[in-house]
Coordinates of C-alpha atoms in Angstrom, one line a residue:
M1 CA 32.2 14.6 -111.2
R2 CA 28.9 12.8 -111.4
R3 CA 25.9 14.9 -110.8
R4 CA 23.2 13.7 -108.3
A5 CA 20.0 12.5 -109.7
A6 CA 17.2 15.1 -109.7
N7 CA 15.3 13.4 -106.9
F8 CA 18.4 13.6 -104.6
R9 CA 19.1 17.3 -105.0
R10 CA 18.6 19.6 -102.1
P11 CA 15.4 21.6 -102.2
A12 CA 15.7 25.2 -102.7
R13 CA 15.6 27.4 -99.5
R14 CA 12.6 29.6 -99.0
R15 CA 13.6 33.1 -98.0
W16 CA 11.5 35.5 -95.9
P17 CA 10.9 38.8 -97.6
N18 CA 13.4 41.3 -96.0
P19 CA 10.7 43.8 -94.7
V20 CA 8.8 41.1 -92.9
W21 CA 11.9 39.7 -91.3
W22 CA 13.0 43.0 -89.9
A23 CA 9.6 43.8 -88.5
F24 CA 9.6 40.5 -86.6
C25 CA 13.0 41.2 -85.0
V26 CA 11.9 44.7 -83.9
V27 CA 8.8 43.4 -82.2
A28 CA 10.8 40.6 -80.4
F29 CA 13.3 43.2 -79.1
F30 CA 10.6 45.4 -77.6
I31 CA 9.0 42.5 -75.9
F32 CA 12.4 41.6 -74.3
L33 CA 12.9 45.1 -73.0
V34 CA 9.4 45.1 -71.4
I35 CA 10.0 41.8 -69.6
L36 CA 13.5 43.0 -68.4
G37 CA 12.1 46.2 -67.0
K38 CA 9.4 44.4 -65.0
S39 CA 11.9 41.9 -63.5
N40 CA 14.1 44.7 -62.3
K41 CA 11.2 46.2 -60.4
M42 CA 10.5 42.9 -58.5
E43 CA 12.3 42.5 -55.2
P44 CA 13.6 39.0 -54.5
R45 CA 12.3 37.8 -51.1
P46 CA 12.0 34.5 -49.5
S47 CA 8.7 32.6 -49.5
T48 CA 6.4 32.9 -46.5
A49 CA 7.2 29.4 -45.4
T50 CA 11.0 29.9 -45.6
R51 CA 10.8 33.3 -43.8
F52 CA 8.6 31.7 -41.0
R53 CA 11.0 28.8 -40.7
H54 CA 14.0 31.2 -40.5
E55 CA 12.3 33.2 -37.7
R56 CA 11.5 30.0 -35.8
I57 CA 15.1 28.9 -35.9
V58 CA 16.4 32.3 -34.8
E59 CA 13.8 32.3 -31.9
G60 CA 14.6 28.7 -30.9
L61 CA 18.4 29.5 -30.7
N62 CA 17.8 32.8 -28.9
I63 CA 19.9 34.6 -31.6
T64 CA 19.7 38.4 -31.4
D65 CA 19.9 40.8 -34.4
E66 CA 23.3 42.0 -33.1
M67 CA 24.7 38.5 -33.3
L68 CA 23.5 38.1 -36.9
S69 CA 25.2 41.3 -38.0
P70 CA 28.4 40.8 -40.0
H71 CA 30.0 43.6 -38.0
S72 CA 29.1 42.1 -34.6
V73 CA 31.8 42.6 -32.0
T74 CA 30.0 40.0 -29.7
R75 CA 30.2 37.3 -32.3
Q76 CA 33.9 38.1 -33.0
I77 CA 34.7 37.7 -29.3
S78 CA 32.7 34.5 -29.0
D79 CA 34.5 33.0 -32.0
Q80 CA 37.8 34.0 -30.4
I81 CA 36.8 32.3 -27.1
A82 CA 35.8 29.1 -28.8
L83 CA 39.1 28.9 -30.7
A84 CA 41.1 29.8 -27.6
K85 CA 39.5 27.0 -25.6
S86 CA 40.6 24.4 -28.1
F87 CA 44.2 25.9 -28.0
V88 CA 44.1 25.6 -24.2
I89 CA 43.6 21.9 -24.5
I90 CA 46.3 21.5 -27.1
A91 CA 48.7 23.6 -25.0
K92 CA 48.1 21.4 -22.0
E93 CA 48.6 18.3 -24.1
S94 CA 51.9 19.8 -25.2
N95 CA 52.9 20.5 -21.6
N96 CA 52.9 24.3 -22.3
F97 CA 51.1 25.1 -19.1
Q98 CA 52.3 28.8 -19.0
F99 CA 50.7 29.5 -22.4
A100 CA 47.6 27.6 -21.4
W101 CA 47.3 29.8 -18.4
E102 CA 47.7 33.0 -20.4
L103 CA 45.0 31.8 -22.9
S104 CA 42.6 30.9 -20.0
A105 CA 43.1 34.3 -18.4
Q106 CA 42.3 36.1 -21.6
I107 CA 39.2 33.9 -22.1
R108 CA 38.0 35.0 -18.7
N109 CA 38.6 38.7 -19.6
S110 CA 36.6 38.3 -22.8
Q111 CA 33.8 36.4 -21.0
V112 CA 33.5 39.2 -18.4
L113 CA 32.9 41.7 -21.3
L114 CA 30.2 39.5 -22.8
S115 CA 28.6 39.1 -19.3
N116 CA 28.6 42.9 -18.7
A117 CA 27.0 43.5 -22.1
A118 CA 24.3 40.9 -21.4
T119 CA 23.6 42.4 -18.0
R120 CA 23.0 45.9 -19.3
Q121 CA 21.2 44.5 -22.3
A122 CA 23.2 46.5 -24.8
P123 CA 25.6 45.3 -27.5
L124 CA 29.4 45.7 -27.1
T125 CA 31.0 48.7 -28.8
V126 CA 34.2 48.5 -30.7
K127 CA 35.8 50.9 -28.3
E128 CA 35.3 48.9 -25.2
S129 CA 36.2 45.6 -26.8
E130 CA 39.1 46.7 -28.9
T131 CA 41.8 45.9 -26.3
A132 CA 40.3 42.4 -25.5
I133 CA 40.0 41.5 -29.2
R134 CA 43.6 42.7 -29.9
D135 CA 45.1 40.8 -26.9
M136 CA 43.3 37.6 -27.8
A137 CA 44.3 37.9 -31.4
V138 CA 48.0 38.2 -30.4
L139 CA 47.7 35.0 -28.3
L140 CA 45.9 33.1 -31.1
F141 CA 48.6 34.2 -33.5
Q142 CA 51.3 32.9 -31.0
A143 CA 49.4 29.6 -30.8
Q144 CA 49.7 29.3 -34.6
Q145 CA 53.4 30.1 -34.4
L146 CA 53.9 27.3 -31.9
H147 CA 53.0 24.9 -34.7
Y148 CA 49.9 23.4 -33.0
D149 CA 48.9 21.2 -35.9
S150 CA 45.2 20.5 -35.4
A151 CA 45.3 17.2 -37.4
V152 CA 48.1 15.8 -35.3
M153 CA 46.5 17.0 -32.1
I154 CA 43.2 15.4 -33.1
M155 CA 44.9 12.1 -33.7
R156 CA 46.7 12.3 -30.3
L157 CA 43.4 13.1 -28.6
K158 CA 41.7 10.2 -30.4
V159 CA 44.4 7.8 -29.2
K160 CA 44.1 9.2 -25.6
M161 CA 40.3 8.8 -25.8
Q162 CA 40.6 5.2 -27.0
S163 CA 43.0 4.5 -24.1
M164 CA 40.6 6.0 -21.6
E165 CA 37.7 4.0 -23.1
E166 CA 39.7 0.8 -22.7
Q167 CA 40.6 1.7 -19.1
M168 CA 36.9 2.5 -18.4
S169 CA 35.8 -0.8 -19.9
S170 CA 38.3 -2.7 -17.8
L171 CA 37.2 -0.9 -14.6
T172 CA 33.5 -1.5 -15.5
D173 CA 34.2 -5.2 -15.9
K174 CA 36.1 -5.4 -12.6
S175 CA 33.3 -3.5 -10.9
S176 CA 30.7 -5.9 -12.3
K177 CA 32.8 -8.9 -11.1
Y178 CA 33.2 -7.5 -7.6
G179 CA 29.6 -6.6 -7.4
Q180 CA 28.6 -10.1 -8.5
I181 CA 30.9 -11.6 -5.8
A182 CA 29.4 -9.3 -3.2
A183 CA 25.9 -10.3 -4.3
E184 CA 26.7 -14.0 -4.2
E185 CA 28.4 -13.8 -0.8
V186 CA 26.3 -15.1 2.2
P187 CA 26.6 -12.4 4.9
K188 CA 28.0 -13.7 8.2
S189 CA 24.8 -12.7 10.0
L190 CA 22.7 -14.9 7.7
Y191 CA 25.0 -17.8 8.1
C192 CA 24.9 -17.3 11.8
L193 CA 21.1 -17.3 11.8
G194 CA 21.0 -20.5 9.9
V195 CA 23.4 -22.3 12.3
K196 CA 21.6 -21.1 15.4
L197 CA 18.2 -22.1 14.1
T198 CA 19.3 -25.5 13.1
T199 CA 20.8 -26.0 16.5
E200 CA 17.5 -24.8 18.1
W201 CA 15.5 -27.2 15.9
F202 CA 17.3 -30.3 17.0
K203 CA 17.7 -29.1 20.6
D204 CA 14.0 -28.1 21.2
T205 CA 11.6 -30.9 20.2
N206 CA 8.7 -28.7 21.0
L207 CA 9.4 -26.6 17.9
G208 CA 8.2 -29.4 15.6
K209 CA 5.1 -29.8 17.7
K210 CA 4.3 -26.1 17.5
L211 CA 4.5 -26.1 13.7
D212 CA 2.3 -29.2 13.5
E213 CA -0.2 -27.7 15.9
R214 CA -0.3 -24.5 14.0
N215 CA -1.0 -26.4 10.8
R216 CA -3.1 -29.1 12.4
M217 CA -5.8 -28.4 10.0
R218 CA -4.0 -30.0 7.1
A219 CA -7.1 -29.3 5.0
K220 CA -5.9 -25.6 4.8
L221 CA -3.0 -26.7 2.6
V222 CA -5.2 -28.1 -0.1
D223 CA -8.2 -25.8 0.3
N224 CA -8.6 -24.0 -3.0
N225 CA -10.9 -21.4 -1.5
R226 CA -7.8 -19.9 0.3
Y227 CA -5.0 -17.7 -1.1
H228 CA -2.0 -19.9 -1.8
F229 CA 1.5 -18.5 -2.2
C230 CA 4.7 -20.3 -2.9
V231 CA 8.3 -19.3 -2.3
F232 CA 11.4 -21.4 -3.3
S233 CA 14.4 -20.1 -1.3
D234 CA 17.4 -20.9 0.9
N235 CA 17.4 -17.4 2.4
I236 CA 15.5 -17.6 5.8
L237 CA 15.4 -13.9 6.5
A238 CA 14.3 -12.9 3.0
T239 CA 11.6 -15.5 3.0
S240 CA 10.4 -14.2 6.4
V241 CA 10.1 -10.7 5.0
V242 CA 8.0 -12.0 2.1
V243 CA 5.6 -13.9 4.5
N244 CA 5.5 -11.1 7.1
S245 CA 4.9 -8.3 4.6
T246 CA 2.1 -10.4 2.9
A247 CA 0.5 -11.1 6.3
I248 CA 0.6 -7.4 7.4
S249 CA -0.8 -6.2 4.0
S250 CA -3.5 -8.8 3.8
K251 CA -7.1 -8.0 4.7
N252 CA -7.6 -11.6 5.8
P253 CA -4.3 -13.1 6.9
D254 CA -6.0 -16.2 8.3
M255 CA -7.0 -17.1 4.7
V256 CA -3.4 -16.9 3.5
V257 CA -1.4 -20.1 3.0
F258 CA 2.4 -20.0 2.3
H259 CA 4.1 -23.0 0.8
L260 CA 7.9 -22.7 1.3
V261 CA 10.3 -25.0 -0.4
T262 CA 14.0 -25.0 0.5
D263 CA 17.0 -27.4 0.3
E264 CA 18.3 -30.0 2.7
I265 CA 20.8 -27.6 4.3
N266 CA 18.3 -24.9 5.3
F267 CA 15.3 -27.2 5.9
S268 CA 15.6 -27.5 9.7
A269 CA 16.5 -23.8 10.1
M270 CA 13.5 -22.7 8.0
K271 CA 11.1 -24.9 10.0
A272 CA 12.6 -23.6 13.3
W273 CA 12.1 -20.0 12.3
F274 CA 8.5 -20.4 11.2
S275 CA 7.6 -22.4 14.3
M276 CA 9.1 -19.7 16.6
N277 CA 7.3 -16.8 15.0
N278 CA 3.6 -16.2 14.3
F279 CA 2.7 -14.2 11.2
L280 CA -0.8 -13.0 12.1
G281 CA -2.4 -16.4 11.6
V282 CA -0.9 -17.1 8.2
T283 CA -0.5 -20.9 7.6
V284 CA 3.0 -21.8 6.6
E285 CA 4.2 -25.1 5.2
V286 CA 7.9 -25.9 4.8
Q287 CA 9.2 -28.6 2.4
K288 CA 12.5 -29.6 0.9
F289 CA 12.8 -30.5 -2.7
D290 CA 15.0 -33.5 -1.8
D291 CA 11.8 -35.3 -0.7
F292 CA 10.2 -35.0 -4.2
T293 CA 10.5 -38.5 -5.6
W294 CA 9.5 -37.3 -9.1
L295 CA 12.5 -34.9 -9.1
N296 CA 15.0 -37.1 -10.9
A297 CA 17.2 -36.9 -14.0
T298 CA 14.9 -39.3 -15.9
Y299 CA 11.9 -36.8 -15.6
V300 CA 13.8 -33.5 -15.3
P301 CA 16.2 -32.8 -18.2
V302 CA 17.7 -29.8 -16.5
L303 CA 19.1 -32.0 -13.7
N304 CA 21.5 -33.7 -16.2
Q305 CA 22.6 -30.3 -17.4
L306 CA 23.1 -28.9 -13.9
Q307 CA 25.2 -31.9 -12.9
D308 CA 27.3 -31.7 -16.1
S309 CA 31.0 -30.7 -15.4
E310 CA 31.1 -28.5 -18.5
T311 CA 28.0 -26.7 -17.5
Q312 CA 29.3 -26.1 -13.9
S313 CA 32.6 -24.8 -15.3
Y314 CA 30.6 -22.5 -17.6
Y315 CA 28.6 -21.1 -14.7
F316 CA 31.5 -20.7 -12.3
S317 CA 34.3 -19.6 -14.6
G318 CA 32.8 -18.7 -18.0
T319 CA 36.0 -19.8 -19.7
S320 CA 34.2 -21.8 -22.4
D321 CA 33.0 -18.7 -24.2
R322 CA 36.1 -16.7 -23.4
G323 CA 34.2 -14.4 -21.1
K324 CA 31.7 -13.2 -23.7
T325 CA 28.7 -13.8 -21.5
P326 CA 28.2 -11.0 -18.9
I327 CA 29.1 -12.2 -15.4
K328 CA 25.6 -11.5 -14.1
F329 CA 24.3 -14.3 -16.3
R330 CA 27.0 -16.7 -15.0
N331 CA 25.7 -16.6 -11.4
P332 CA 26.1 -20.1 -9.9
K333 CA 22.6 -19.6 -8.3
Y334 CA 21.3 -21.0 -11.7
L335 CA 22.8 -24.3 -10.7
S336 CA 20.4 -24.6 -7.8
M337 CA 17.2 -26.6 -8.4
L338 CA 15.4 -24.0 -6.3
N339 CA 15.8 -21.7 -9.2
H340 CA 14.3 -24.1 -11.7
L341 CA 11.5 -25.5 -9.5
R342 CA 9.1 -22.8 -10.7
F343 CA 8.6 -24.9 -13.9
Y344 CA 7.3 -27.8 -11.7
I345 CA 4.7 -26.0 -9.6
P346 CA 1.8 -28.4 -10.6
E347 CA 4.0 -31.4 -9.5
V348 CA 5.0 -29.6 -6.2
F349 CA 1.3 -28.8 -5.4
P350 CA -0.8 -31.5 -7.1
S351 CA -4.0 -30.5 -5.3
L352 CA -4.0 -26.8 -6.0
K353 CA -5.7 -25.0 -8.8
K354 CA -4.3 -21.5 -8.6
V355 CA -1.0 -20.3 -7.0
V356 CA 0.8 -16.9 -6.7
F357 CA 4.5 -17.4 -7.1
L358 CA 6.8 -14.9 -5.2
D359 CA 10.6 -14.5 -5.4
D360 CA 12.4 -14.2 -2.0
D361 CA 13.6 -10.7 -2.9
V362 CA 10.2 -9.0 -2.9
V363 CA 8.2 -7.0 -0.4
V364 CA 4.4 -7.0 -0.4
Q365 CA 2.8 -3.7 0.6
K366 CA -0.8 -4.2 -0.6
D367 CA -3.4 -6.9 -0.3
L368 CA -2.9 -9.6 -3.0
S369 CA -6.2 -11.4 -2.7
G370 CA -7.3 -9.6 -5.9
L371 CA -4.8 -11.6 -7.9
F372 CA -6.8 -14.8 -7.3
S373 CA -9.9 -13.3 -9.0
I374 CA -8.2 -12.0 -12.1
D375 CA -9.4 -13.7 -15.3
L376 CA -6.4 -15.0 -17.2
N377 CA -8.6 -15.6 -20.3
G378 CA -7.6 -19.2 -20.7
N379 CA -3.9 -18.4 -20.3
V380 CA -1.6 -20.2 -17.8
I381 CA 0.5 -17.4 -16.3
G382 CA -0.3 -13.8 -15.4
A383 CA 2.7 -11.5 -15.4
V384 CA 3.7 -7.8 -15.8
E385 CA 5.2 -7.0 -19.1
T386 CA 8.6 -5.3 -19.3
C387 CA 8.8 -4.2 -22.9
M388 CA 8.4 -0.5 -22.3
E389 CA 12.0 -0.4 -23.6
T390 CA 13.2 -2.3 -26.6
F391 CA 15.9 -4.2 -24.7
H392 CA 13.2 -6.2 -22.9
R393 CA 11.8 -7.9 -26.0
Y394 CA 12.4 -11.5 -27.1
H395 CA 15.3 -10.8 -29.4
K396 CA 17.4 -9.7 -26.4
Y397 CA 17.0 -13.0 -24.6
L398 CA 17.0 -15.6 -27.3
N399 CA 19.3 -16.5 -30.3
F400 CA 17.2 -15.6 -33.3
S401 CA 20.0 -16.7 -35.7
H402 CA 19.0 -20.2 -34.8
P403 CA 16.3 -21.5 -37.2
L404 CA 14.3 -23.2 -34.4
I405 CA 13.9 -19.9 -32.5
R406 CA 13.4 -17.8 -35.7
G407 CA 10.7 -20.1 -37.0
H408 CA 8.6 -20.2 -33.8
F409 CA 8.9 -16.8 -32.1
D410 CA 8.4 -13.1 -32.8
P411 CA 11.7 -11.2 -32.0
D412 CA 9.7 -8.1 -31.0
A413 CA 7.3 -10.0 -28.7
C414 CA 7.0 -8.4 -25.3
G415 CA 9.1 -9.8 -22.4
W416 CA 7.7 -10.1 -18.9
A417 CA 9.0 -10.6 -15.4
F418 CA 9.3 -13.6 -13.1
G419 CA 9.1 -12.7 -9.4
M420 CA 5.3 -12.2 -8.9
N421 CA 3.2 -14.4 -11.1
V422 CA -0.3 -15.9 -11.0
F423 CA -0.5 -19.5 -12.2
D424 CA -3.6 -21.3 -13.3
L425 CA -2.5 -24.9 -12.5
V426 CA -5.6 -26.4 -14.2
E427 CA -4.7 -24.9 -17.5
W428 CA -1.1 -25.7 -16.9
R429 CA -1.9 -29.4 -16.6
N430 CA -4.4 -29.3 -19.5
R431 CA -1.8 -27.8 -21.9
N432 CA 1.1 -29.9 -20.6
V433 CA 3.2 -26.8 -20.1
T434 CA 5.9 -28.8 -18.2
G435 CA 6.3 -30.9 -21.3
I436 CA 6.8 -27.8 -23.4
Y437 CA 9.5 -26.7 -20.9
H438 CA 11.2 -30.1 -21.2
Y439 CA 11.2 -29.9 -25.0
W440 CA 13.0 -26.6 -25.0
Q441 CA 15.5 -27.7 -22.4
E442 CA 16.4 -30.7 -24.4
K443 CA 16.9 -28.6 -27.5
N444 CA 19.2 -26.3 -25.6
V445 CA 21.7 -28.9 -24.4
D446 CA 24.5 -27.1 -26.3
R447 CA 23.2 -23.6 -25.1
T448 CA 22.7 -22.4 -28.7
L449 CA 19.1 -21.2 -28.1
W450 CA 19.8 -19.2 -25.0
K451 CA 22.8 -18.9 -22.7
L452 CA 21.8 -18.9 -19.1
G453 CA 19.1 -18.1 -16.6
T454 CA 15.4 -19.1 -16.1
L455 CA 13.7 -16.2 -17.9
P456 CA 14.6 -17.3 -21.5
P457 CA 13.1 -20.8 -21.1
G458 CA 10.2 -19.2 -19.3
L459 CA 9.6 -16.9 -22.3
L460 CA 9.7 -19.9 -24.6
T461 CA 7.6 -22.2 -22.4
F462 CA 4.8 -19.7 -21.8
Y463 CA 4.8 -18.1 -25.2
G464 CA 1.2 -17.3 -26.2
L465 CA 0.1 -18.5 -22.7
M466 CA 0.8 -15.2 -20.8
Q467 CA -1.9 -12.8 -19.6
P468 CA -0.5 -9.2 -19.0
L469 CA -1.2 -7.8 -15.6
E470 CA -1.6 -4.2 -14.6
P471 CA 2.0 -2.8 -13.9
S472 CA 1.3 -1.7 -10.4
W473 CA 0.9 -5.3 -9.3
H474 CA 4.7 -5.8 -9.7
V475 CA 7.2 -2.9 -9.5
L476 CA 10.7 -3.9 -10.6
G477 CA 14.2 -2.5 -10.4
L478 CA 14.8 -1.7 -6.7
G479 CA 18.0 -3.8 -6.8
Y480 CA 19.8 -2.1 -9.6
T481 CA 18.2 1.2 -10.8
D482 CA 16.3 4.3 -9.9
V483 CA 12.6 3.9 -9.5
D484 CA 10.1 6.7 -9.2
F485 CA 8.7 6.8 -5.6
Q486 CA 5.3 7.6 -6.9
V487 CA 5.4 4.3 -8.8
I488 CA 6.7 2.5 -5.7
K489 CA 3.9 4.0 -3.6
K490 CA 1.3 2.5 -6.0
G491 CA 3.0 -0.8 -6.3
A492 CA 1.6 -4.0 -4.7
V493 CA 4.8 -6.0 -4.9
L494 CA 8.2 -4.4 -4.8
H495 CA 10.9 -6.4 -6.4
Y496 CA 14.6 -6.0 -5.5
N497 CA 15.8 -7.7 -8.7
G498 CA 19.4 -7.1 -9.4
N499 CA 22.6 -7.5 -7.3
S500 CA 21.8 -4.8 -4.7
K501 CA 19.7 -6.9 -2.4
P502 CA 18.3 -5.0 0.7
W503 CA 20.0 -7.5 3.1
L504 CA 23.4 -6.9 1.6
K505 CA 25.8 -4.0 2.3
I506 CA 25.6 -3.1 -1.4
G507 CA 21.9 -2.7 -1.2
I508 CA 20.5 0.7 -2.4
E509 CA 20.2 2.8 0.8
K510 CA 17.0 4.7 -0.1
Y511 CA 15.1 1.4 -0.8
K512 CA 16.3 -0.5 2.3
P513 CA 13.7 0.9 4.7
L514 CA 10.9 -0.5 2.6
W515 CA 12.3 -3.9 3.3
E516 CA 13.7 -3.5 6.8
K517 CA 10.4 -2.4 8.3
Y518 CA 9.3 -6.0 8.0
V519 CA 12.3 -7.3 10.0
D520 CA 12.1 -7.5 13.8
Y521 CA 15.6 -6.5 14.7
S522 CA 14.8 -6.9 18.4
H523 CA 14.4 -10.7 18.0
P524 CA 17.0 -12.4 20.3
L525 CA 18.5 -14.5 17.4
L526 CA 18.9 -11.5 15.2
Q527 CA 20.5 -9.7 18.0
E528 CA 22.9 -12.6 18.6
C529 CA 23.8 -12.7 14.9
N530 CA 24.5 -8.9 14.8
F531 CA 21.6 -8.0 12.5
H532 CA 21.2 -4.2 12.4

């Protein structure tokens, strides 16, 4: 074999002298023994933070030392009870009702033991609990022998839960439909009132003269120093409550002017009612939208949509989207021009500068003159915001998957409520807000920006033009949810938004008196039409 070159040979190893090496090993061994001895003297204990956290958990769960003990009889009985309860359910599902009864009886016996121990504030002893533990153990063993497979039972319970959820969903949908039908129904008493008032209007020619005499000072209707309110409705009694409650709550009712707009069918009845009754000197004007010459399909895009057969089918049946849209949003009331007239207030009242808009399902219980002095800071509308909960933000009303919506609006912008709104009509005209509304209506011909209703287009139209009002001006929810009576007491306007209107049988009983106190049930016509 060839030898490596000298410069490639391994260097010779340097060896420690034997005495030095042994001395180093002895010193290292002694150091190890010292360290080991000190570690044995140290007691392992949790840190202060860990111990504090553990104590807080024990205190929060109300756990006693006896329950934490590994030999706790109480804990053993509690565990048996928990397991037995699950076997009771499984036994019932398997139609073994006798065994379920035996388990339930033993559960009660064990619970009595725990209750007695808690009463005397002393832990259970093995002697007094031995029989109960043994009897329960026998039953639990029998349950296991009955081949109660937990996995199989879990699957069976899941299937049953799914079936119950489907039934609940079906019942909820039916309840919603029936509730919507009840809400849309015109009560016989209201229909009767309309017929009788119409008859009285054409029979008694003096009624028209009374109304003209009461409003003989036509200057009141265009006097911007007065408090102007508008209501667009076909419900005579509801409108009467709005006017009456406003008059009673007003400090100066003679300064209040109500502008009522209705349809052709209810026009005569509405005029008859407000000529028969005096509302503390409040000036009342009644108009019908059929007389507005500007209200035509050329100027108003929504008229074309409302008259479209597909749109009408969508509202009435909802078949075009296979029922995906909740029925409450398919209310045919959205086909009425009275519902969309709120976007044309400057055209309806060309001489006015500021108006308070009220829905017909509100009650006024405080003086509203303060609304006319609120500074809207250059905005067009004053409204109460409703975004205390996340489901009242813009993304819940609009389709933010559409680029036109996504590119112009903030999905987390705060929603607000129609029903009691202050409108600065001067700013409205200056900013051409009606033109903005027309733009969005034309873009939504295919209903891809929003589905139904007037609030979504309102959110679009008045985006960046809304001044938030103090919440007590407008209290919502009396027609569908529970409202704190302290909030109601402070509210200026109470809104029965929702299906449970106070004039319907499905109205929420505890809120009806707030509305009914403004109805004179002794009125002859109300008596004849069986109002009570």
